């Protein structure tokens, strides 16, 4: 029960704890009351230590009722109070707490009598209204200040054609972008508050009559089971609700584009929006989705199929080419075509290091360049990146530390690994090269195949939300292949992906969409 | 997860396999065998290596040694070489004349047993010692590459029939067929030329076909072939014919073999005035006659020598069940032949 | 132990049986079977292959009949016929059979590597690493094993095309005249094909893991047909490529055929082929270890994970002692004979027994 203090901001309300040993019952009662009192004032005690805790009292001009406004100054939008709330409260007539509902022009006005809510509401940007005459009830007025970064272009998933809106940190804004694109009643948004300290709002979105119930239940259950203190980004959620957090492969896709989220919701997947993060998570997902950029849907299907295949080839090339170089030069000289043999031998003549060390040296150099380039501020970073790359490359060839053939190979492999449209997968590809290098050094070509088997098994075992990660490659679903490695035209994509086991697998009626006409009709 | 760590640790502990790092090995690219001078060794072998210089030029280096087995040779060579010797790059094997006459089976078997030697190795005989053949400076890309390319494009476009180590082994083991090899001759320190075809009876050389017979031989042996030939017309005019495609059909009955050869070719060069259609017809007829005459002569020659490089025995076997090769050997001596040839000249070049 | 039905999330779709059977059949025998069958039937041996394939279709039909009647795998079939205890005891032999089979496949593969690629490769450590990989796969459940079989068939499928290079140097007249050997010789060659061909009997062991088993029957037949065709075509190409006496000396004819392959960017293909072979035999080993450990679980009631470790330990402890060509050859022959006995003698017997038992039970019911 909050007590109203006259013109005092500090809450020094200490009761003397008398130790009355003669009357244990009385002591117990006293202590209990002290505890209760202290409990009730705990929130004020710690909040008062913050500079932005404000408590101001006003008199209503008409009825002379004294009321107080308590709020955290950094969280509220002063304009709402100044222009909207205060004039009405000061000039209009109000006597009781219930009146403020009609007077205050803010939508979210609540009247509560539960003191435990005070702390939570105050810290969420509500203004608490207390009346001198009313001790039990108090009102909360929503006056949150939203500082939002303006809509900008997507950084990672930039597309040349297509919409260039990207998510921002505010959940309200993000949900607005999504709702705008799917203005149907089936789009359900469920909200959770996760994180004991951060109390981050996390929303789960799905289409009611399309998405499979099991998937929804699993996500809901996993989200409610999250136990962590501060969740500041969606990546935390990724790691906390992944099927297998030991795997380098991401099992949830994240995206910055609202159009992509709208697309996948229509397919029957589930989106997770985290307040404070411009990345929205998508689940369940499969391996092939990490290699498809959303731009594929804006281009003609032949072009986009071709580009997807190039991307897949680039990824395979990027992972395998350096290990193949190491294996071939260390063990299998017979494989090299005789014309290339002279080039390779002469390029390696001066090198004191065996191929594996040479390759590791170059790989690590490229990783260093990448890491350094990521940390330096933009202007300095670009110069150092280019100059460093060229200078280091040329100098190491001249010094005889690496061969120029290997330099080209490693540079091409690095370039090829940048083609993955999803940033998370790009990092995984970077990492995958090293076990292959290790196995190539150990057993040559046989080692590379062996490592590939290990990788394959890992992928087969991996699940995303309980669904196999390698779908539609394994278990092979020919129907789903139409949007995996290649993309068939929209007329052919009349069914939703099978692996989602959606309630309503048909997107549109194919018969109506396509009517065959004869030549001269 | 724990399993992966265990796997890695285990594999680190396990021994690695022997490395053969590319620039630290001596790759054997060519090998030549002669009979050894003294009798206690059987062979004198020459191993050809290629050393690549930083400016991409090639130095040919040869090592010679004697021994009873091919492995002995390699051992001797390894004793002299600064880097380990590996045989996976072998492209060329040359046999000297005396060795060819004595028998090459052991060496061919040794090539087959070695897992690192490929099947596209070119095997050839030489007119001088094989050691001298390999000790030269041919071309700018190394001796073995030079000779390899020499034989290769002569097979594809000129008059050497298809041959390589696999075909040699195939023919050797095949009953009813005898192997043959191209014959090389060293002209100068920097030139090698094709000097004919060595015909073998099992694994011994019995005869050398001269260069002028190679065109006909190829027509008989290869099912589809390309080749070149000069046709003499009346009035001392010559026409050079390049055969683009040729096919042969062989029919064997009990005592008679009839061979039909179809050639489609173009006229490359003509020493007369005008290449009218009668001249083309004359070229065709003359070529047909020449082919028939020469092929018949060759067949009779093979019959006398008792060898069968065309594989008539093999073809006869494919028509009869329970074929008896012993009986065939006698039958072969009394076989009669007839050759029929059809030539079509398609084009005559850009001018008439 | 009571018959527990396998939960649906562990079961596989019927068409995956195609990949399972085919990848189990194509294993280590493909590399060198041509010489063995040509020993008896000469270049007519391709007829023997077709004949053996036809027999296998009959056996597969029998297997499905057995599975359908008893509604389960081979342990269930045994129990149906001879009761609980004896039924379990009979399965004991199969545990040994599959352990031996996986041992054979691993050792023969390592031998191929040791002859063709790395003579100094340590048998024990490589098989140790290989076994760890197999354990990782089996611990992922039956679906992971089937996934390995799927990829172990689909990814190396391009290797079939590489045999096309050999056609350029082949002479198909080698095959003529057809039927130059007696029927007895042809049948002997069919018998020798057994080690290469066995693999389809695994259906008996994972029957309860198939969703709607009846639907998978046509896939199993298709798999056997495809394997037979592949073996026949490969044998024909081999016979055309080698002369008879030459083939008699080639221990691994398929690998020697790869020596002639020449591509613009690869000079010698056999190293790539042999490395890829790792992917082909991986499902063979995994499936046999899975079956052995599952039988252990059914017979002795030990957890399957423990059974896997037991099988792996058995393989690893014995593999070191197989160090010569003769010993490996002997093992291959032995396992081949066992496989033949199991598939062509035991399964028809079991089939007959199940049918008789079914009639008796029907009679009893009435």
XYZ file of N, CA, C and O in Angstrom, chain B residues 175-304:
520
model
N 44.349 -64.918 -77.327
C 44.707 -65.974 -78.265
C 44.139 -65.625 -79.612
O 43.001 -65.214 -79.724
N 44.927 -65.829 -80.643
C 44.441 -65.480 -81.966
C 44.790 -64.066 -82.359
O 44.237 -63.526 -83.300
N 45.682 -63.426 -81.592
C 46.116 -62.084 -81.991
C 47.536 -61.901 -81.495
O 47.921 -62.395 -80.442
N 48.297 -61.154 -82.251
C 49.666 -60.872 -81.827
C 49.846 -59.383 -81.693
O 49.286 -58.609 -82.460
N 50.678 -58.966 -80.730
C 50.832 -57.526 -80.526
C 51.745 -56.873 -81.549
O 52.459 -57.547 -82.289
N 51.728 -55.566 -81.597
C 52.636 -54.794 -82.438
C 52.923 -53.490 -81.715
O 52.160 -53.069 -80.845
N 54.036 -52.877 -82.038
C 54.400 -51.627 -81.382
C 54.972 -50.659 -82.414
O 55.594 -51.103 -83.386
N 54.836 -49.370 -82.216
C 55.494 -48.434 -83.137
C 56.997 -48.444 -82.917
O 57.477 -48.750 -81.819
N 57.733 -48.125 -83.964
C 59.182 -48.168 -83.902
C 59.706 -46.759 -84.094
O 59.292 -46.050 -85.001
N 60.621 -46.378 -83.226
C 61.149 -45.025 -83.287
C 62.611 -45.065 -83.722
O 63.315 -46.037 -83.493
N 63.032 -43.959 -84.310
C 64.430 -43.891 -84.694
C 64.942 -42.520 -84.342
O 64.289 -41.507 -84.585
N 66.115 -42.486 -83.787
C 66.677 -41.195 -83.421
C 67.454 -40.659 -84.596
O 68.375 -41.289 -85.095
N 67.069 -39.481 -85.085
C 67.746 -38.926 -86.247
C 68.958 -38.116 -85.838
O 70.044 -38.259 -86.349
N 68.722 -37.223 -84.939
C 69.767 -36.308 -84.493
C 69.669 -36.236 -82.998
O 68.841 -36.877 -82.379
N 70.463 -35.363 -82.457
C 70.344 -35.204 -81.026
C 69.026 -34.539 -80.646
O 68.650 -34.523 -79.489
N 68.352 -33.964 -81.625
C 67.118 -33.273 -81.255
C 65.942 -33.701 -82.110
O 64.951 -33.009 -82.188
N 66.074 -34.830 -82.771
C 64.940 -35.268 -83.590
C 64.737 -36.762 -83.450
O 65.681 -37.542 -83.417
N 63.468 -37.103 -83.410
C 63.106 -38.522 -83.383
C 62.038 -38.703 -84.443
O 61.193 -37.838 -84.636
N 62.103 -39.809 -85.143
C 61.018 -40.018 -86.098
C 60.467 -41.419 -85.980
O 61.086 -42.320 -85.429
N 59.289 -41.564 -86.543
C 58.657 -42.878 -86.565
C 59.292 -43.665 -87.695
O 59.388 -43.183 -88.832
N 59.737 -44.867 -87.378
C 60.467 -45.644 -88.379
C 59.715 -46.885 -88.825
O 60.264 -47.692 -89.564
N 58.501 -47.069 -88.400
C 57.781 -48.265 -88.844
C 57.032 -48.903 -87.700
O 56.815 -48.288 -86.651
N 56.603 -50.136 -87.947
C 55.862 -50.856 -86.910
C 56.618 -52.149 -86.638
O 56.995 -52.868 -87.565
N 56.830 -52.464 -85.365
C 57.422 -53.744 -84.981
C 56.320 -54.752 -84.806
O 55.385 -54.515 -84.050
N 56.476 -55.876 -85.478
C 55.477 -56.927 -85.321
C 56.041 -57.989 -84.388
O 57.181 -58.405 -84.535
N 55.207 -58.423 -83.485
C 55.655 -59.385 -82.491
C 54.924 -60.701 -82.680
O 53.768 -60.739 -83.083
N 55.623 -61.767 -82.341
C 54.949 -63.051 -82.232
C 54.985 -63.397 -80.760
O 56.047 -63.680 -80.217
N 53.866 -63.362 -80.119
C 53.793 -63.406 -78.660
C 54.595 -62.246 -78.095
O 54.150 -61.129 -78.187
N 55.744 -62.437 -77.531
C 56.445 -61.258 -77.024
C 57.801 -61.061 -77.679
O 58.658 -60.358 -77.165
N 58.006 -61.682 -78.849
C 59.296 -61.509 -79.520
C 59.077 -60.791 -80.830
O 58.139 -61.091 -81.575
N 60.005 -59.884 -81.094
C 59.851 -59.142 -82.336
C 60.312 -60.010 -83.490
O 61.371 -60.623 -83.444
N 59.530 -60.071 -84.533
C 59.937 -60.888 -85.681
C 60.115 -60.070 -86.945
O 60.787 -60.501 -87.867
N 59.519 -58.924 -87.044
C 59.580 -58.238 -88.326
C 59.335 -56.766 -88.090
O 58.660 -56.377 -87.133
N 59.889 -55.959 -88.976
C 59.614 -54.522 -88.894
C 58.948 -54.102 -90.187
O 59.482 -54.338 -91.280
N 57.796 -53.489 -90.077
C 57.122 -52.989 -91.269
C 57.678 -51.617 -91.606
O 57.762 -50.761 -90.746
N 58.027 -51.395 -92.877
C 58.531 -50.065 -93.210
C 57.422 -49.025 -93.205
O 56.243 -49.365 -93.166
N 57.838 -47.770 -93.291
C 56.876 -46.677 -93.156
C 55.831 -46.731 -94.258
O 54.654 -46.445 -94.050
N 56.234 -47.150 -95.461
C 55.276 -47.091 -96.563
C 54.156 -48.098 -96.395
O 53.100 -47.947 -96.997
N 54.382 -49.110 -95.582
C 53.317 -50.095 -95.393
C 52.375 -49.728 -94.261
O 51.364 -50.399 -94.038
N 52.746 -48.677 -93.507
C 51.965 -48.401 -92.300
C 50.528 -48.036 -92.618
O 49.617 -48.369 -91.856
N 50.313 -47.313 -93.720
C 48.944 -46.905 -94.056
C 48.047 -48.129 -94.211
O 46.929 -48.175 -93.697
N 48.568 -49.120 -94.933
C 47.743 -50.303 -95.187
C 47.547 -51.122 -93.933
O 46.484 -51.697 -93.704
N 48.618 -51.164 -93.155
C 48.516 -51.920 -91.917
C 47.426 -51.335 -91.030
O 46.610 -52.045 -90.429
N 47.410 -50.009 -90.971
C 46.413 -49.372 -90.120
C 45.009 -49.650 -90.651
O 44.076 -49.840 -89.885
N 44.871 -49.688 -91.971
C 43.550 -49.988 -92.516
C 43.083 -51.365 -92.077
O 41.904 -51.591 -91.837
N 44.053 -52.288 -91.983
C 43.662 -53.645 -91.632
C 43.406 -53.812 -90.140
O 42.560 -54.591 -89.726
N 44.175 -53.094 -89.353
C 44.118 -53.364 -87.917
C 43.045 -52.563 -87.197
O 42.277 -53.089 -86.413
N 43.041 -51.270 -87.472
C 42.079 -50.425 -86.777
C 40.743 -50.499 -87.466
O 40.665 -50.421 -88.688
N 39.711 -50.565 -86.708
C 38.403 -50.635 -87.327
C 38.051 -49.336 -88.032
O 37.466 -49.332 -89.101
N 38.386 -48.233 -87.420
C 38.133 -46.936 -88.058
C 39.432 -46.187 -88.061
O 40.076 -46.070 -87.044
N 39.874 -45.695 -89.180
C 41.182 -45.054 -89.132
C 41.262 -43.853 -90.047
O 40.445 -43.659 -90.940
N 42.260 -43.068 -89.790
C 42.610 -41.925 -90.630
C 44.007 -42.169 -91.143
O 44.820 -42.744 -90.451
N 44.329 -41.727 -92.287
C 45.699 -41.937 -92.760
C 45.985 -41.098 -93.982
O 45.164 -40.296 -94.431
N 47.165 -41.277 -94.530
C 47.578 -40.511 -95.711
C 48.237 -41.429 -96.721
O 48.942 -42.353 -96.352
N 48.033 -41.126 -97.950
C 48.716 -41.947 -98.951
C 48.880 -41.160 -100.234
O 48.053 -40.341 -100.585
N 49.967 -41.486 -100.944
C 50.180 -40.871 -102.263
C 49.802 -41.863 -103.340
O 50.238 -43.004 -103.315
N 49.034 -41.413 -104.269
C 48.599 -42.292 -105.367
C 49.308 -41.867 -106.640
O 49.356 -40.684 -106.996
N 49.840 -42.843 -107.313
C 50.506 -42.535 -108.600
C 49.498 -42.703 -109.704
O 48.809 -43.702 -109.818
N 49.406 -41.673 -110.553
C 48.525 -41.788 -111.707
C 49.401 -41.924 -112.933
O 50.605 -41.762 -112.884
N 48.765 -42.156 -114.078
C 49.567 -42.226 -115.289
C 50.123 -40.844 -115.576
O 49.651 -39.842 -115.073
N 51.100 -40.796 -116.425
C 51.792 -39.546 -116.764
C 52.555 -38.990 -115.571
O 52.763 -37.787 -115.456
N 52.941 -39.839 -114.662
C 53.759 -39.418 -113.508
C 53.113 -38.357 -112.657
O 53.792 -37.516 -112.057
N 51.835 -38.349 -112.651
C 51.190 -37.382 -111.766
C 50.913 -38.064 -110.442
O 50.623 -39.245 -110.376
N 51.045 -37.294 -109.411
C 50.807 -37.841 -108.070
C 49.647 -37.100 -107.417
O 49.454 -35.914 -107.628
N 48.922 -37.819 -106.659
C 47.881 -37.165 -105.862
C 48.019 -37.659 -104.425
O 48.246 -38.845 -104.177
N 47.946 -36.741 -103.527
C 48.039 -37.116 -102.111
C 46.632 -37.205 -101.543
O 45.872 -36.247 -101.620
N 46.330 -38.346 -101.034
C 44.979 -38.562 -100.503
C 45.053 -38.649 -98.986
O 45.906 -39.345 -98.439
N 44.166 -37.913 -98.334
C 44.054 -38.079 -96.890
C 42.750 -38.791 -96.625
O 41.682 -38.339 -97.039
N 42.861 -39.919 -95.976
C 41.603 -40.636 -95.705
C 41.030 -40.110 -94.412
O 41.685 -40.078 -93.384
N 39.772 -39.662 -94.527
C 39.139 -39.128 -93.333
C 38.532 -40.236 -92.499
O 38.597 -40.230 -91.287
N 37.909 -41.125 -93.191
C 37.301 -42.239 -92.462
C 37.557 -43.493 -93.246
O 37.498 -43.474 -94.458
N 37.840 -44.561 -92.545
C 37.928 -45.825 -93.249
C 37.351 -46.880 -92.353
O 37.476 -46.836 -91.136
N 36.695 -47.828 -92.952
C 36.126 -48.926 -92.162
C 36.531 -50.213 -92.806
O 36.690 -50.278 -94.027
N 36.650 -51.242 -92.009
C 36.907 -52.548 -92.618
C 35.914 -53.559 -92.085
O 35.414 -53.443 -90.968
N 35.628 -54.530 -92.908
C 34.772 -55.647 -92.483
C 35.495 -56.915 -92.838
O 35.938 -57.076 -93.979
N 35.589 -57.779 -91.879
C 36.319 -59.022 -92.149
C 35.358 -60.191 -91.990
O 34.696 -60.328 -90.958
N 35.326 -61.016 -93.005
C 34.489 -62.219 -92.899
C 35.407 -63.421 -93.022
O 36.200 -63.503 -93.964
N 35.265 -64.311 -92.069
C 36.138 -65.485 -92.132
C 35.284 -66.737 -92.228
O 34.421 -66.968 -91.382
N 35.546 -67.516 -93.247
C 34.951 -68.851 -93.285
C 36.092 -69.819 -92.983
O 37.180 -69.416 -92.630
N 35.817 -71.072 -93.180
C 36.824 -72.042 -92.736
C 38.177 -71.875 -93.399
O 39.201 -72.035 -92.774
N 38.202 -71.588 -94.671
C 39.514 -71.527 -95.308
C 39.760 -70.233 -96.025
O 40.693 -70.112 -96.788
N 38.888 -69.312 -95.803
C 39.018 -68.109 -96.595
C 38.661 -66.902 -95.746
O 37.738 -66.948 -94.945
N 39.454 -65.878 -95.930
C 39.129 -64.628 -95.232
C 38.918 -63.556 -96.272
O 39.784 -63.342 -97.131
N 37.774 -62.897 -96.211
C 37.589 -61.818 -97.170
C 37.414 -60.518 -96.423
O 36.672 -60.428 -95.450
N 38.189 -59.552 -96.883
C 38.242 -58.270 -96.167
C 37.716 -57.195 -97.096
O 38.172 -57.073 -98.231
N 36.781 -56.426 -96.601
C 36.246 -55.306 -97.366
C 36.644 -54.019 -96.661
O 36.440 -53.871 -95.476
N 37.245 -53.116 -97.444
C 37.690 -51.856 -96.834
C 36.993 -50.715 -97.559
O 36.988 -50.648 -98.789
N 36.405 -49.820 -96.803
C 35.775 -48.626 -97.375
C 36.543 -47.397 -96.925
O 36.758 -47.203 -95.741
N 36.962 -46.603 -97.877
C 37.723 -45.403 -97.537
C 36.988 -44.185 -98.056
O 36.543 -44.163 -99.214
N 36.859 -43.209 -97.203
C 36.365 -41.906 -97.666
C 37.486 -40.927 -97.462
O 38.024 -40.811 -96.369
N 37.848 -40.240 -98.525
C 38.993 -39.354 -98.347
C 38.861 -38.082 -99.139
O 37.873 -37.832 -99.837
N 39.864 -37.232 -99.005
C 39.930 -36.008 -99.794
C 41.308 -35.945 -100.446
O 42.270 -36.533 -99.962
N 41.377 -35.247 -101.555
C 42.665 -35.085 -102.237
C 43.303 -33.828 -101.708
O 42.715 -32.751 -101.715
N 44.535 -33.998 -101.262
C 45.208 -32.862 -100.658
C 46.090 -32.139 -101.646
O 46.232 -30.930 -101.603
N 46.751 -32.933 -102.468
C 47.715 -32.298 -103.383
C 47.707 -33.029 -104.705
O 47.556 -34.247 -104.752
N 47.898 -32.285 -105.752
C 47.865 -32.896 -107.080
C 48.896 -32.211 -107.947
O 48.950 -30.991 -108.027
N 49.724 -33.028 -108.577
C 50.800 -32.410 -109.342
C 50.418 -32.129 -110.785
O 51.152 -31.511 -111.526
N 49.317 -32.562 -111.240
C 48.936 -32.318 -112.637
C 48.291 -30.950 -112.777
O 48.402 -30.092 -111.907
N 47.556 -30.779 -113.903
C 46.997 -29.452 -114.183
C 45.640 -29.275 -113.549
O 45.451 -28.520 -112.618
N 44.746 -29.966 -114.148
C 43.386 -29.696 -113.680
C 42.827 -30.957 -113.070
O 42.947 -32.046 -113.632
N 42.197 -30.812 -111.974
C 41.663 -31.964 -111.278
C 40.227 -32.179 -111.724
O 39.274 -31.868 -111.018
N 40.089 -32.739 -112.914
C 38.731 -32.950 -113.411
C 38.148 -34.191 -112.776
O 38.825 -34.918 -112.055
N 36.905 -34.462 -113.074
C 36.259 -35.592 -112.403
C 36.842 -36.907 -112.874
O 36.855 -37.886 -112.141
N 37.357 -36.959 -114.147
C 37.960 -38.229 -114.573
C 39.200 -38.501 -113.741
O 39.503 -39.647 -113.409
N 39.914 -37.426 -113.454
C 41.127 -37.616 -112.651
C 40.746 -38.153 -111.268
O 41.390 -39.070 -110.749
N 39.689 -37.603 -110.700
C 39.243 -38.083 -109.387
C 38.916 -39.556 -109.477
O 39.290 -40.366 -108.626
N 38.183 -39.918 -110.579
C 37.832 -41.324 -110.745
C 39.076 -42.177 -110.860
O 39.152 -43.269 -110.279
N 40.059 -41.661 -111.611
C 41.292 -42.435 -111.757
C 41.986 -42.597 -110.423
O 42.511 -43.675 -110.112
N 42.007 -41.510 -109.648
C 42.626 -41.604 -108.321
C 41.939 -42.681 -107.501
O 42.575 -43.520 -106.861
N 40.612 -42.646 -107.547
C 39.871 -43.644 -106.781
C 40.264 -45.044 -107.198
O 40.578 -45.896 -106.375
N 40.249 -45.268 -108.498
C 40.526 -46.631 -108.960
C 41.930 -47.046 -108.603
O 42.171 -48.162 -108.139
N 42.868 -46.145 -108.832
C 44.249 -46.496 -108.539
C 44.438 -46.801 -107.072
O 45.133 -47.747 -106.687
N 43.801 -45.996 -106.247
C 43.944 -46.228 -104.810
C 43.359 -47.579 -104.449
O 43.937 -48.327 -103.664
N 42.201 -47.858 -105.022
C 41.584 -49.145 -104.689
C 42.515 -50.286 -105.047
O 42.764 -51.192 -104.260
N 43.062 -50.192 -106.271
C 43.931 -51.297 -106.693
C 45.127 -51.403 -105.777
O 45.541 -52.483 -105.372
N 45.708 -50.252 -105.470
C 46.906 -50.251 -104.651
C 46.613 -50.866 -103.287
O 47.378 -51.694 -102.782
N 45.492 -50.456 -102.693
C 45.155 -50.962 -101.375
C 45.001 -52.466 -101.427
O 45.539 -53.194 -100.593
N 44.266 -52.909 -102.437
C 44.029 -54.349 -102.485
C 45.340 -55.107 -102.639
O 45.597 -56.105 -101.956
N 46.184 -54.571 -103.516
C 47.439 -55.287 -103.766
C 48.290 -55.328 -102.508
O 48.790 -56.374 -102.083
N 48.474 -54.160 -101.896
C 49.373 -54.104 -100.750
C 48.841 -54.899 -99.575
O 49.582 -55.591 -98.885
N 47.532 -54.796 -99.326
C 46.970 -55.512 -98.179
C 47.137 -57.013 -98.364
O 47.491 -57.736 -97.437
N 46.928 -57.454 -99.594
C 47.085 -58.881 -99.845
C 48.518 -59.308 -99.571
O 48.792 -60.339 -98.960
N 49.403 -58.457 -100.019
C 50.822 -58.780 -99.815
C 51.127 -58.860 -98.327
O 51.811 -59.758 -97.837
N 50.592 -57.865 -97.572
C 50.859 -57.872 -96.133
C 50.297 -59.124 -95.486
O 50.940 -59.760 -94.657
N 49.068 -59.475 -95.879
C 48.439 -60.639 -95.255
C 49.273 -61.885 -95.510
O 49.476 -62.712 -94.629
N 49.745 -62.000 -96.767
C 50.552 -63.167 -97.063
C 51.846 -63.136 -96.254
O 52.312 -64.169 -95.772
N 52.383 -61.931 -96.079
C 53.611 -61.814 -95.310
C 53.388 -62.285 -93.878
O 54.206 -63.016 -93.320
N 52.263 -61.861 -93.296
C 51.973 -62.278 -91.919
C 51.814 -63.784 -91.856
O 52.251 -64.438 -90.920
N 51.176 -64.324 -92.885
C 50.942 -65.767 -92.875
C 52.265 -66.510 -92.868
O 52.453 -67.477 -92.131
N 53.192 -66.009 -93.706
C 54.482 -66.686 -93.760
C 55.216 -66.588 -92.441
O 55.854 -67.532 -92.001
